[in-house]
Amino acid sequence: MPAVALDDREQIAGFLRRNPRAHAYELGDLDDFEWPHTVWFGWESAGRLEQVTLLYTEPRIPVLIAIAEPPQRSMGELLAAITWSLPSVLYTHATPGLLDTLAERYVIEDAEPHLRFALERTDLLDRHALETEILTPEELDEVRAFYTKAYPGTWFVPRMLTTGRYVGVRENGLLACIAGVHVHSPTWRVAALGNVATLPELRGRGLARGACASLCRLLLDDGIETIALNVRANNEAAIASYARLGFAPVAEYVEASLLARTVGG
């Protein structure tokens, strides 16, 4: 059967490295830090991997990542083969067009187009970087309180601070802005920015852009070769801000919530 379960990190990495900018999140999840929370599936043709999809199991609602490589048809075939073995409630990041395959089992809600960006120019970072401090687990309570005010819907878990790659901008001693990572892997030389937020009353001053610039410089010093991030396709302000830092779009995808249909539904 062309659909296979995958458990060889080197094999998975070999596939994802063909297009590391589009698959930065999946590559980062190969790291020891994330690997225990992952389930991988592949689609093989003539003994060669054509597609890889990831089920990330740590959040309360698991996340299915299905960013297709050409030919996209085979990713649809892979999803069709594994759909009935997936959890009944899911969140997904999928290449446009693939939601139709999942619709046989799931009701699809809140589908929103997104863009994946990757850092293509590093020479623009210094002009935007602000003074930041690295946030540690000792500041967990302060970080949680900040996100409650600035980004209550974000996905943040305490162990993310142990990466040492969450940075904050302070004003009058208080956190005004934070930029962090969703994945960070010096082993696989990738990182993905995430949990970027500014207090509502301080927005519009370039604090998030400056914090991201400083964080990117730290990541490059780590030996990270691919730095990526996700942004809603209609968030023109964020897209323009990331472009000023040297980011460019590398893939389109759709984020959506999936709920298994009831029998006969």
PDB file of C-alpha atoms in Angstrom:
ATOM      1  CA  MET A   1       0.000   0.000   0.000  1.00  0.00           C
ATOM      2  CA  PRO A   2       1.508   3.405  -0.954  1.00  0.00           C
ATOM      3  CA  ALA A   3       0.443   5.004   2.382  1.00  0.00           C
ATOM      4  CA  VAL A   4       2.954   4.118   5.109  1.00  0.00           C
ATOM      5  CA  ALA A   5       3.651   5.000   8.733  1.00  0.00           C
ATOM      6  CA  LEU A   6       7.051   6.646   9.128  1.00  0.00           C
ATOM      7  CA  ASP A   7       9.359   6.464  12.143  1.00  0.00           C
ATOM      8  CA  ASP A   8      12.830   7.051  10.652  1.00  0.00           C
ATOM      9  CA  ARG A   9      13.810  10.658  11.328  1.00  0.00           C
ATOM     10  CA  GLU A  10      16.599  10.655   8.761  1.00  0.00           C
ATOM     11  CA  GLN A  11      14.233   9.396   6.076  1.00  0.00           C
ATOM     12  CA  ILE A  12      11.629  12.019   6.945  1.00  0.00           C
ATOM     13  CA  ALA A  13      14.258  14.767   7.097  1.00  0.00           C
ATOM     14  CA  GLY A  14      15.671  13.734   3.734  1.00  0.00           C
ATOM     15  CA  PHE A  15      12.261  14.333   2.174  1.00  0.00           C
ATOM     16  CA  LEU A  16      11.497  17.589   3.999  1.00  0.00           C
ATOM     17  CA  ARG A  17      14.908  19.047   3.188  1.00  0.00           C
ATOM     18  CA  ARG A  18      14.017  19.024  -0.495  1.00  0.00           C
ATOM     19  CA  ASN A  19      11.949  22.133   0.301  1.00  0.00           C
ATOM     20  CA  PRO A  20      12.959  23.226   3.813  1.00  0.00           C
ATOM     21  CA  ARG A  21      11.366  26.673   3.695  1.00  0.00           C
ATOM     22  CA  ALA A  22       7.899  25.241   3.045  1.00  0.00           C
ATOM     23  CA  HIS A  23       8.416  22.443   5.597  1.00  0.00           C
ATOM     24  CA  ALA A  24      10.234  24.325   8.362  1.00  0.00           C
ATOM     25  CA  TYR A  25       7.612  23.464  10.992  1.00  0.00           C
ATOM     26  CA  GLU A  26       7.730  19.768  10.192  1.00  0.00           C
ATOM     27  CA  LEU A  27      11.538  19.751  10.201  1.00  0.00           C
ATOM     28  CA  GLY A  28      11.551  21.476  13.578  1.00  0.00           C
ATOM     29  CA  ASP A  29       9.204  18.838  14.950  1.00  0.00           C
ATOM     30  CA  LEU A  30      11.861  16.192  14.245  1.00  0.00           C
ATOM     31  CA  ASP A  31      13.871  17.653  17.107  1.00  0.00           C
ATOM     32  CA  ASP A  32      14.097  15.649  20.353  1.00  0.00           C
ATOM     33  CA  PHE A  33      12.106  18.465  21.975  1.00  0.00           C
ATOM     34  CA  GLU A  34       9.062  17.798  19.739  1.00  0.00           C
ATOM     35  CA  TRP A  35       9.521  14.269  18.352  1.00  0.00           C
ATOM     36  CA  PRO A  36       7.571  12.472  21.145  1.00  0.00           C
ATOM     37  CA  HIS A  37       4.476  14.476  20.163  1.00  0.00           C
ATOM     38  CA  THR A  38       4.516  13.523  16.476  1.00  0.00           C
ATOM     39  CA  VAL A  39       2.984  10.838  14.240  1.00  0.00           C
ATOM     40  CA  TRP A  40       4.141  10.702  10.606  1.00  0.00           C
ATOM     41  CA  PHE A  41       2.636   9.271   7.438  1.00  0.00           C
ATOM     42  CA  GLY A  42       4.068   9.051   3.935  1.00  0.00           C
ATOM     43  CA  TRP A  43       2.965   8.263   0.396  1.00  0.00           C
ATOM     44  CA  GLU A  44       5.382   6.153  -1.610  1.00  0.00           C
ATOM     45  CA  SER A  45       5.657   5.656  -5.355  1.00  0.00           C
ATOM     46  CA  ALA A  46       8.191   3.225  -6.810  1.00  0.00           C
ATOM     47  CA  GLY A  47       9.862   3.034  -3.397  1.00  0.00           C
ATOM     48  CA  ARG A  48      10.338   6.809  -3.159  1.00  0.00           C
ATOM     49  CA  LEU A  49       8.545   9.166  -0.792  1.00  0.00           C
ATOM     50  CA  GLU A  50       6.292  11.604  -2.649  1.00  0.00           C
ATOM     51  CA  GLN A  51       4.460  13.173   0.300  1.00  0.00           C
ATOM     52  CA  VAL A  52       4.794  13.410   4.077  1.00  0.00           C
ATOM     53  CA  THR A  53       2.119  14.532   6.519  1.00  0.00           C
ATOM     54  CA  LEU A  54       2.427  15.136  10.251  1.00  0.00           C
ATOM     55  CA  LEU A  55      -0.045  14.703  13.096  1.00  0.00           C
ATOM     56  CA  TYR A  56       1.181  16.834  15.997  1.00  0.00           C
ATOM     57  CA  THR A  57      -0.449  15.485  19.144  1.00  0.00           C
ATOM     58  CA  GLU A  58       0.575  17.775  21.999  1.00  0.00           C
ATOM     59  CA  PRO A  59      -2.131  20.471  21.832  1.00  0.00           C
ATOM     60  CA  ARG A  60      -5.535  19.760  23.335  1.00  0.00           C
ATOM     61  CA  ILE A  61      -6.743  19.598  19.730  1.00  0.00           C
ATOM     62  CA  PRO A  62      -4.160  17.752  17.561  1.00  0.00           C
ATOM     63  CA  VAL A  63      -2.842  19.478  14.440  1.00  0.00           C
ATOM     64  CA  LEU A  64      -2.562  17.798  11.038  1.00  0.00           C
ATOM     65  CA  ILE A  65       0.031  19.408   8.743  1.00  0.00           C
ATOM     66  CA  ALA A  66      -0.348  18.502   5.079  1.00  0.00           C
ATOM     67  CA  ILE A  67       1.762  20.812   2.901  1.00  0.00           C
ATOM     68  CA  ALA A  68       1.874  19.096  -0.480  1.00  0.00           C
ATOM     69  CA  GLU A  69       4.773  18.721  -2.858  1.00  0.00           C
ATOM     70  CA  PRO A  70       4.079  18.138  -6.572  1.00  0.00           C
ATOM     71  CA  PRO A  71       2.153  16.143  -7.587  1.00  0.00           C
ATOM     72  CA  GLN A  72      -0.512  17.391  -5.173  1.00  0.00           C
ATOM     73  CA  ARG A  73      -2.802  14.522  -6.218  1.00  0.00           C
ATOM     74  CA  SER A  74      -0.717  12.059  -4.206  1.00  0.00           C
ATOM     75  CA  MET A  75      -1.135  14.109  -1.014  1.00  0.00           C
ATOM     76  CA  GLY A  76      -4.891  13.853  -1.557  1.00  0.00           C
ATOM     77  CA  GLU A  77      -4.501  10.102  -1.906  1.00  0.00           C
ATOM     78  CA  LEU A  78      -2.455   9.956   1.291  1.00  0.00           C
ATOM     79  CA  LEU A  79      -5.074  11.921   3.227  1.00  0.00           C
ATOM     80  CA  ALA A  80      -7.847   9.726   1.862  1.00  0.00           C
ATOM     81  CA  ALA A  81      -5.944   6.642   3.057  1.00  0.00           C
ATOM     82  CA  ILE A  82      -5.393   7.890   6.626  1.00  0.00           C
ATOM     83  CA  THR A  83      -8.491  10.042   7.249  1.00  0.00           C
ATOM     84  CA  TRP A  84     -10.460   7.374   9.090  1.00  0.00           C
ATOM     85  CA  SER A  85      -7.579   6.674  11.476  1.00  0.00           C
ATOM     86  CA  LEU A  86      -7.240  10.316  12.563  1.00  0.00           C
ATOM     87  CA  PRO A  87      -8.753  11.837  15.736  1.00  0.00           C
ATOM     88  CA  SER A  88     -12.375  12.935  15.582  1.00  0.00           C
ATOM     89  CA  VAL A  89     -11.440  16.548  16.331  1.00  0.00           C
ATOM     90  CA  LEU A  90      -8.542  18.179  14.502  1.00  0.00           C
ATOM     91  CA  TYR A  91      -7.014  21.452  13.456  1.00  0.00           C
ATOM     92  CA  THR A  92      -5.290  21.389  10.092  1.00  0.00           C
ATOM     93  CA  HIS A  93      -2.768  23.257   7.986  1.00  0.00           C
ATOM     94  CA  ALA A  94      -3.324  21.979   4.446  1.00  0.00           C
ATOM     95  CA  THR A  95      -2.442  23.016   0.921  1.00  0.00           C
ATOM     96  CA  PRO A  96      -5.477  24.631  -0.788  1.00  0.00           C
ATOM     97  CA  GLY A  97      -7.724  22.015  -2.383  1.00  0.00           C
ATOM     98  CA  LEU A  98      -6.945  19.256   0.089  1.00  0.00           C
ATOM     99  CA  LEU A  99      -9.826  20.101   2.420  1.00  0.00           C
ATOM    100  CA  ASP A 100     -12.173  18.500  -0.109  1.00  0.00           C
ATOM    101  CA  THR A 101     -10.551  15.152   0.649  1.00  0.00           C
ATOM    102  CA  LEU A 102     -11.042  15.582   4.390  1.00  0.00           C
ATOM    103  CA  ALA A 103     -14.671  16.695   3.949  1.00  0.00           C
ATOM    104  CA  GLU A 104     -15.821  13.100   3.463  1.00  0.00           C
ATOM    105  CA  ARG A 105     -15.313  12.466   7.180  1.00  0.00           C
ATOM    106  CA  TYR A 106     -15.189  15.939   8.723  1.00  0.00           C
ATOM    107  CA  VAL A 107     -17.291  19.049   8.961  1.00  0.00           C
ATOM    108  CA  ILE A 108     -14.891  21.872   8.073  1.00  0.00           C
ATOM    109  CA  GLU A 109     -15.185  25.133   9.987  1.00  0.00           C
ATOM    110  CA  ASP A 110     -13.369  28.471  10.159  1.00  0.00           C
ATOM    111  CA  ALA A 111     -11.223  27.822   7.077  1.00  0.00           C
ATOM    112  CA  GLU A 112      -8.815  30.732   6.568  1.00  0.00           C
ATOM    113  CA  PRO A 113      -6.147  31.199   3.877  1.00  0.00           C
ATOM    114  CA  HIS A 114      -2.625  31.604   5.246  1.00  0.00           C
ATOM    115  CA  LEU A 115       0.850  32.192   3.899  1.00  0.00           C
ATOM    116  CA  ARG A 116       4.100  30.632   5.029  1.00  0.00           C
ATOM    117  CA  PHE A 117       6.992  33.078   4.912  1.00  0.00           C
ATOM    118  CA  ALA A 118      10.720  32.397   5.106  1.00  0.00           C
ATOM    119  CA  LEU A 119      13.617  34.741   5.768  1.00  0.00           C
ATOM    120  CA  GLU A 120      15.352  35.347   2.441  1.00  0.00           C
ATOM    121  CA  ARG A 121      17.428  38.438   3.283  1.00  0.00           C
ATOM    122  CA  THR A 122      19.422  38.821   6.485  1.00  0.00           C
ATOM    123  CA  ASP A 123      20.927  42.226   5.698  1.00  0.00           C
ATOM    124  CA  LEU A 124      17.757  44.081   6.742  1.00  0.00           C
ATOM    125  CA  LEU A 125      17.624  42.840  10.329  1.00  0.00           C
ATOM    126  CA  ASP A 126      20.107  45.206  11.952  1.00  0.00           C
ATOM    127  CA  ARG A 127      18.237  48.360  10.935  1.00  0.00           C
ATOM    128  CA  HIS A 128      15.102  47.177  12.751  1.00  0.00           C
ATOM    129  CA  ALA A 129      16.450  45.236  15.754  1.00  0.00           C
ATOM    130  CA  LEU A 130      15.566  46.522  19.215  1.00  0.00           C
ATOM    131  CA  GLU A 131      17.201  45.854  22.554  1.00  0.00           C
ATOM    132  CA  THR A 132      15.620  42.726  23.991  1.00  0.00           C
ATOM    133  CA  GLU A 133      16.120  40.311  26.848  1.00  0.00           C
ATOM    134  CA  ILE A 134      15.940  36.536  26.673  1.00  0.00           C
ATOM    135  CA  LEU A 135      12.986  35.289  28.687  1.00  0.00           C
ATOM    136  CA  THR A 136      13.416  32.224  30.898  1.00  0.00           C
ATOM    137  CA  PRO A 137      11.140  29.805  32.776  1.00  0.00           C
ATOM    138  CA  GLU A 138      11.597  31.992  35.863  1.00  0.00           C
ATOM    139  CA  GLU A 139       9.459  34.631  34.107  1.00  0.00           C
ATOM    140  CA  LEU A 140       6.651  32.197  33.253  1.00  0.00           C
ATOM    141  CA  ASP A 141       3.989  33.931  35.362  1.00  0.00           C
ATOM    142  CA  GLU A 142       4.848  37.301  33.819  1.00  0.00           C
ATOM    143  CA  VAL A 143       4.791  35.841  30.303  1.00  0.00           C
ATOM    144  CA  ARG A 144       1.419  34.202  30.878  1.00  0.00           C
ATOM    145  CA  ALA A 145      -0.023  37.457  32.198  1.00  0.00           C
ATOM    146  CA  PHE A 146       1.343  39.273  29.153  1.00  0.00           C
ATOM    147  CA  TYR A 147      -0.311  36.868  26.691  1.00  0.00           C
ATOM    148  CA  THR A 148      -3.607  37.103  28.573  1.00  0.00           C
ATOM    149  CA  LYS A 149      -3.611  40.819  27.745  1.00  0.00           C
ATOM    150  CA  ALA A 150      -1.859  40.858  24.369  1.00  0.00           C
ATOM    151  CA  TYR A 151      -2.706  37.552  22.647  1.00  0.00           C
ATOM    152  CA  PRO A 152      -5.249  35.501  24.590  1.00  0.00           C
ATOM    153  CA  GLY A 153      -5.853  33.049  21.744  1.00  0.00           C
ATOM    154  CA  THR A 154      -2.227  32.085  21.166  1.00  0.00           C
ATOM    155  CA  TRP A 155      -0.877  28.571  21.653  1.00  0.00           C
ATOM    156  CA  PHE A 156       1.803  28.779  24.338  1.00  0.00           C
ATOM    157  CA  VAL A 157       3.034  26.070  26.688  1.00  0.00           C
ATOM    158  CA  PRO A 158       5.579  26.657  29.472  1.00  0.00           C
ATOM    159  CA  ARG A 159       8.258  24.366  28.038  1.00  0.00           C
ATOM    160  CA  MET A 160       8.621  26.751  25.093  1.00  0.00           C
ATOM    161  CA  LEU A 161      10.561  29.098  27.361  1.00  0.00           C
ATOM    162  CA  THR A 162      13.216  26.420  27.880  1.00  0.00           C
ATOM    163  CA  THR A 163      14.345  26.940  24.284  1.00  0.00           C
ATOM    164  CA  GLY A 164      15.959  30.197  25.366  1.00  0.00           C
ATOM    165  CA  ARG A 165      14.542  31.758  22.241  1.00  0.00           C
ATOM    166  CA  TYR A 166      11.775  33.921  23.595  1.00  0.00           C
ATOM    167  CA  VAL A 167      12.723  37.595  23.721  1.00  0.00           C
ATOM    168  CA  GLY A 168      10.950  40.519  25.304  1.00  0.00           C
ATOM    169  CA  VAL A 169      10.980  44.284  24.914  1.00  0.00           C
ATOM    170  CA  ARG A 170      10.404  46.146  28.173  1.00  0.00           C
ATOM    171  CA  GLU A 171       9.107  49.629  28.810  1.00  0.00           C
ATOM    172  CA  ASN A 172       9.254  51.016  32.334  1.00  0.00           C
ATOM    173  CA  GLY A 173      10.251  47.558  33.526  1.00  0.00           C
ATOM    174  CA  LEU A 174       7.157  45.838  32.117  1.00  0.00           C
ATOM    175  CA  LEU A 175       6.917  43.522  29.131  1.00  0.00           C
ATOM    176  CA  ALA A 176       5.604  45.482  26.161  1.00  0.00           C
ATOM    177  CA  CYS A 177       6.267  42.950  23.411  1.00  0.00           C
ATOM    178  CA  ILE A 178       7.344  39.305  23.052  1.00  0.00           C
ATOM    179  CA  ALA A 179       8.626  37.346  20.068  1.00  0.00           C
ATOM    180  CA  GLY A 180       9.184  33.606  20.374  1.00  0.00           C
ATOM    181  CA  VAL A 181       9.391  30.358  18.470  1.00  0.00           C
ATOM    182  CA  HIS A 182       7.000  27.513  17.837  1.00  0.00           C
ATOM    183  CA  VAL A 183       9.870  25.265  16.743  1.00  0.00           C
ATOM    184  CA  HIS A 184      13.620  25.663  17.219  1.00  0.00           C
ATOM    185  CA  SER A 185      16.066  22.992  16.118  1.00  0.00           C
ATOM    186  CA  PRO A 186      19.811  23.577  15.783  1.00  0.00           C
ATOM    187  CA  THR A 187      20.026  19.877  14.862  1.00  0.00           C
ATOM    188  CA  TRP A 188      17.886  20.351  11.750  1.00  0.00           C
ATOM    189  CA  ARG A 189      18.876  24.038  11.410  1.00  0.00           C
ATOM    190  CA  VAL A 190      15.323  25.380  11.290  1.00  0.00           C
ATOM    191  CA  ALA A 191      13.136  27.612  13.410  1.00  0.00           C
ATOM    192  CA  ALA A 192       9.634  29.058  13.125  1.00  0.00           C
ATOM    193  CA  LEU A 193       8.665  32.314  14.777  1.00  0.00           C
ATOM    194  CA  GLY A 194       5.504  32.318  16.858  1.00  0.00           C
ATOM    195  CA  ASN A 195       3.676  33.871  19.797  1.00  0.00           C
ATOM    196  CA  VAL A 196       4.607  37.349  18.569  1.00  0.00           C
ATOM    197  CA  ALA A 197       2.514  39.991  20.324  1.00  0.00           C
ATOM    198  CA  THR A 198       2.482  43.575  21.587  1.00  0.00           C
ATOM    199  CA  LEU A 199       0.289  45.078  24.277  1.00  0.00           C
ATOM    200  CA  PRO A 200      -2.747  46.654  22.559  1.00  0.00           C
ATOM    201  CA  GLU A 201      -1.993  50.166  23.789  1.00  0.00           C
ATOM    202  CA  LEU A 202       1.560  50.048  22.391  1.00  0.00           C
ATOM    203  CA  ARG A 203       0.869  48.733  18.904  1.00  0.00           C
ATOM    204  CA  GLY A 204       1.840  50.615  15.768  1.00  0.00           C
ATOM    205  CA  ARG A 205       5.324  51.524  16.979  1.00  0.00           C
ATOM    206  CA  GLY A 206       7.283  48.688  15.363  1.00  0.00           C
ATOM    207  CA  LEU A 207       7.979  46.844  18.612  1.00  0.00           C
ATOM    208  CA  ALA A 208       7.034  43.416  17.217  1.00  0.00           C
ATOM    209  CA  ARG A 209       9.115  43.987  14.107  1.00  0.00           C
ATOM    210  CA  GLY A 210      12.089  45.028  16.237  1.00  0.00           C
ATOM    211  CA  ALA A 211      11.715  42.042  18.566  1.00  0.00           C
ATOM    212  CA  CYS A 212      11.476  39.647  15.611  1.00  0.00           C
ATOM    213  CA  ALA A 213      14.596  41.178  14.066  1.00  0.00           C
ATOM    214  CA  SER A 214      16.534  40.658  17.294  1.00  0.00           C
ATOM    215  CA  LEU A 215      15.244  37.108  17.610  1.00  0.00           C
ATOM    216  CA  CYS A 216      16.223  36.298  14.020  1.00  0.00           C
ATOM    217  CA  ARG A 217      19.766  37.472  14.721  1.00  0.00           C
ATOM    218  CA  LEU A 218      19.926  35.120  17.716  1.00  0.00           C
ATOM    219  CA  LEU A 219      18.635  32.243  15.596  1.00  0.00           C
ATOM    220  CA  LEU A 220      21.199  32.885  12.877  1.00  0.00           C
ATOM    221  CA  ASP A 221      23.916  32.850  15.554  1.00  0.00           C
ATOM    222  CA  ASP A 222      22.552  29.413  16.570  1.00  0.00           C
ATOM    223  CA  GLY A 223      23.389  28.168  13.073  1.00  0.00           C
ATOM    224  CA  ILE A 224      19.755  28.190  11.968  1.00  0.00           C
ATOM    225  CA  GLU A 225      19.576  28.204   8.167  1.00  0.00           C
ATOM    226  CA  THR A 226      15.802  28.358   7.648  1.00  0.00           C
ATOM    227  CA  ILE A 227      13.602  30.765   9.610  1.00  0.00           C
ATOM    228  CA  ALA A 228       9.891  30.650   8.821  1.00  0.00           C
ATOM    229  CA  LEU A 229       6.581  31.946  10.111  1.00  0.00           C
ATOM    230  CA  ASN A 230       2.868  31.767   9.330  1.00  0.00           C
ATOM    231  CA  VAL A 231       0.557  34.715   8.736  1.00  0.00           C
ATOM    232  CA  ARG A 232      -3.076  35.113   7.681  1.00  0.00           C
ATOM    233  CA  ALA A 233      -3.283  35.940   3.995  1.00  0.00           C
ATOM    234  CA  ASN A 234      -5.448  38.995   4.702  1.00  0.00           C
ATOM    235  CA  ASN A 235      -3.187  40.450   7.409  1.00  0.00           C
ATOM    236  CA  GLU A 236      -1.673  43.115   5.201  1.00  0.00           C
ATOM    237  CA  ALA A 237       0.015  44.982   8.039  1.00  0.00           C
ATOM    238  CA  ALA A 238       1.862  41.895   9.280  1.00  0.00           C
ATOM    239  CA  ILE A 239       2.821  40.863   5.748  1.00  0.00           C
ATOM    240  CA  ALA A 240       4.288  44.304   5.065  1.00  0.00           C
ATOM    241  CA  SER A 241       6.152  44.279   8.384  1.00  0.00           C
ATOM    242  CA  TYR A 242       7.708  40.866   7.756  1.00  0.00           C
ATOM    243  CA  ALA A 243       8.647  41.891   4.220  1.00  0.00           C
ATOM    244  CA  ARG A 244      10.582  44.823   5.669  1.00  0.00           C
ATOM    245  CA  LEU A 245      12.591  42.315   7.710  1.00  0.00           C
ATOM    246  CA  GLY A 246      13.477  40.267   4.632  1.00  0.00           C
ATOM    247  CA  PHE A 247      10.768  37.590   4.712  1.00  0.00           C
ATOM    248  CA  ALA A 248       9.027  36.404   1.535  1.00  0.00           C
ATOM    249  CA  PRO A 249       6.102  33.999   0.928  1.00  0.00           C
ATOM    250  CA  VAL A 250       7.063  30.401   0.107  1.00  0.00           C
ATOM    251  CA  ALA A 251       3.770  28.466   0.378  1.00  0.00           C
ATOM    252  CA  GLU A 252       0.023  28.939   0.568  1.00  0.00           C
ATOM    253  CA  TYR A 253      -2.112  26.851   2.878  1.00  0.00           C
ATOM    254  CA  VAL A 254      -5.449  26.863   4.684  1.00  0.00           C
ATOM    255  CA  GLU A 255      -5.997  26.562   8.424  1.00  0.00           C
ATOM    256  CA  ALA A 256      -9.299  25.007   9.489  1.00  0.00           C
ATOM    257  CA  SER A 257     -11.061  23.212  12.329  1.00  0.00           C
ATOM    258  CA  LEU A 258     -12.307  19.678  11.620  1.00  0.00           C
ATOM    259  CA  LEU A 259     -15.059  17.846  13.471  1.00  0.00           C
ATOM    260  CA  ALA A 260     -15.958  14.265  12.525  1.00  0.00           C
ATOM    261  CA  ARG A 261     -19.436  13.900  11.071  1.00  0.00           C
ATOM    262  CA  THR A 262     -21.943  11.926  13.079  1.00  0.00           C
ATOM    263  CA  VAL A 263     -23.170   8.662  11.620  1.00  0.00           C
ATOM    264  CA  GLY A 264     -25.644   9.530   8.917  1.00  0.00           C
ATOM    265  CA  GLY A 265     -24.716  13.228   9.195  1.00  0.00           C
TER     266      GLY A 265
END
